[in-house]
Amino acid sequence: MRNIAQFSITKDGEVYTASGIELSIVTQAEDLDTLMEHIREAVALHFEGEDAAALSYSSSEPSILVNYELPMHA
């Protein structure tokens, strides 16, 4: 059973996008603080009314781990 929801964060122009690694969740925001709020809300909505075990999670309130891709500039 998993207890961590993982997200990959990328930035395209002025928009940050978070994509779930193992969950079908995608959300966007113009700053990282707002993006974190959106991720928390999206995870809560994803698990709302669902059996966490059926989704292979040990809790309906998993910890959240984010990976942020830093672009390399030439």
mmCIF file of C-alpha atoms in Angstrom:
data_model
loop_
_atom_site.group_PDB
_atom_site.id
_atom_site.type_symbol
_atom_site.label_atom_id
_atom_site.label_comp_id
_atom_site.label_asym_id
_atom_site.label_seq_id
_atom_site.Cartn_x
_atom_site.Cartn_y
_atom_site.Cartn_z
ATOM 1 C CA MET A 1 0.000 0.000 0.000
ATOM 2 C CA ARG A 2 1.183 3.492 -0.813
ATOM 3 C CA ASN A 3 1.033 6.372 1.645
ATOM 4 C CA ILE A 4 2.620 9.086 -0.520
ATOM 5 C CA ALA A 5 1.036 10.823 -3.525
ATOM 6 C CA GLN A 6 3.828 11.896 -5.888
ATOM 7 C CA PHE A 7 3.684 14.811 -8.326
ATOM 8 C CA SER A 8 6.007 16.148 -10.992
ATOM 9 C CA ILE A 9 6.032 19.933 -11.402
ATOM 10 C CA THR A 10 7.062 21.715 -14.586
ATOM 11 C CA LYS A 11 6.902 25.351 -15.632
ATOM 12 C CA ASP A 12 5.852 26.474 -19.094
ATOM 13 C CA GLY A 13 5.980 30.234 -19.515
ATOM 14 C CA GLU A 14 4.223 31.713 -16.486
ATOM 15 C CA VAL A 15 2.268 28.573 -15.551
ATOM 16 C CA TYR A 16 3.302 25.770 -13.203
ATOM 17 C CA THR A 17 1.750 22.348 -13.867
ATOM 18 C CA ALA A 18 1.628 19.474 -11.381
ATOM 19 C CA SER A 19 1.002 15.983 -12.762
ATOM 20 C CA GLY A 20 0.351 12.977 -10.557
ATOM 21 C CA ILE A 21 2.882 10.170 -10.973
ATOM 22 C CA GLU A 22 0.563 7.359 -9.834
ATOM 23 C CA LEU A 23 -2.717 9.283 -9.631
ATOM 24 C CA SER A 24 -4.701 10.692 -12.553
ATOM 25 C CA ILE A 25 -4.471 14.270 -11.300
ATOM 26 C CA VAL A 26 -3.273 17.377 -13.148
ATOM 27 C CA THR A 27 -3.552 20.939 -11.851
ATOM 28 C CA GLN A 28 -2.055 24.335 -12.696
ATOM 29 C CA ALA A 29 -1.306 27.693 -11.066
ATOM 30 C CA GLU A 30 0.690 30.850 -11.690
ATOM 31 C CA ASP A 31 2.817 30.464 -8.521
ATOM 32 C CA LEU A 32 4.134 27.570 -6.437
ATOM 33 C CA ASP A 33 2.205 28.423 -3.250
ATOM 34 C CA THR A 34 -1.103 28.364 -5.120
ATOM 35 C CA LEU A 35 -0.058 25.197 -6.917
ATOM 36 C CA MET A 36 0.528 23.453 -3.564
ATOM 37 C CA GLU A 37 -2.986 24.466 -2.468
ATOM 38 C CA HIS A 38 -4.399 23.119 -5.740
ATOM 39 C CA ILE A 39 -2.533 19.821 -5.304
ATOM 40 C CA ARG A 40 -3.882 19.364 -1.762
ATOM 41 C CA GLU A 41 -7.421 20.152 -2.916
ATOM 42 C CA ALA A 42 -7.158 17.844 -5.947
ATOM 43 C CA VAL A 43 -5.877 14.944 -3.824
ATOM 44 C CA ALA A 44 -8.687 15.448 -1.296
ATOM 45 C CA LEU A 45 -11.279 15.468 -4.090
ATOM 46 C CA HIS A 46 -9.707 12.413 -5.737
ATOM 47 C CA PHE A 47 -10.087 10.362 -2.549
ATOM 48 C CA GLU A 48 -13.461 11.820 -1.491
ATOM 49 C CA GLY A 49 -15.999 9.014 -1.202
ATOM 50 C CA GLU A 50 -13.455 6.430 -2.386
ATOM 51 C CA ASP A 51 -12.016 3.414 -0.594
ATOM 52 C CA ALA A 52 -8.308 4.260 -0.268
ATOM 53 C CA ALA A 53 -7.405 0.561 -0.221
ATOM 54 C CA ALA A 54 -9.139 0.084 -3.580
ATOM 55 C CA LEU A 55 -6.790 2.774 -4.930
ATOM 56 C CA SER A 56 -3.781 0.975 -3.351
ATOM 57 C CA TYR A 57 -3.327 3.671 -0.683
ATOM 58 C CA SER A 58 -3.175 3.088 3.065
ATOM 59 C CA SER A 59 -5.006 6.354 3.812
ATOM 60 C CA SER A 60 -7.395 8.713 2.061
ATOM 61 C CA GLU A 61 -5.072 11.542 3.190
ATOM 62 C CA PRO A 62 -1.649 10.562 1.815
ATOM 63 C CA SER A 63 1.463 12.667 2.261
ATOM 64 C CA ILE A 64 2.378 14.644 -0.837
ATOM 65 C CA LEU A 65 5.825 14.551 -2.448
ATOM 66 C CA VAL A 66 6.651 16.909 -5.320
ATOM 67 C CA ASN A 67 9.542 16.899 -7.777
ATOM 68 C CA TYR A 68 10.245 20.200 -9.515
ATOM 69 C CA GLU A 69 12.060 20.102 -12.846
ATOM 70 C CA LEU A 70 14.478 23.014 -13.170
ATOM 71 C CA PRO A 71 15.057 23.956 -16.813
ATOM 72 C CA MET A 72 18.677 24.234 -17.925
ATOM 73 C CA HIS A 73 19.446 27.431 -19.823
ATOM 74 C CA ALA A 74 22.204 27.458 -22.439
#
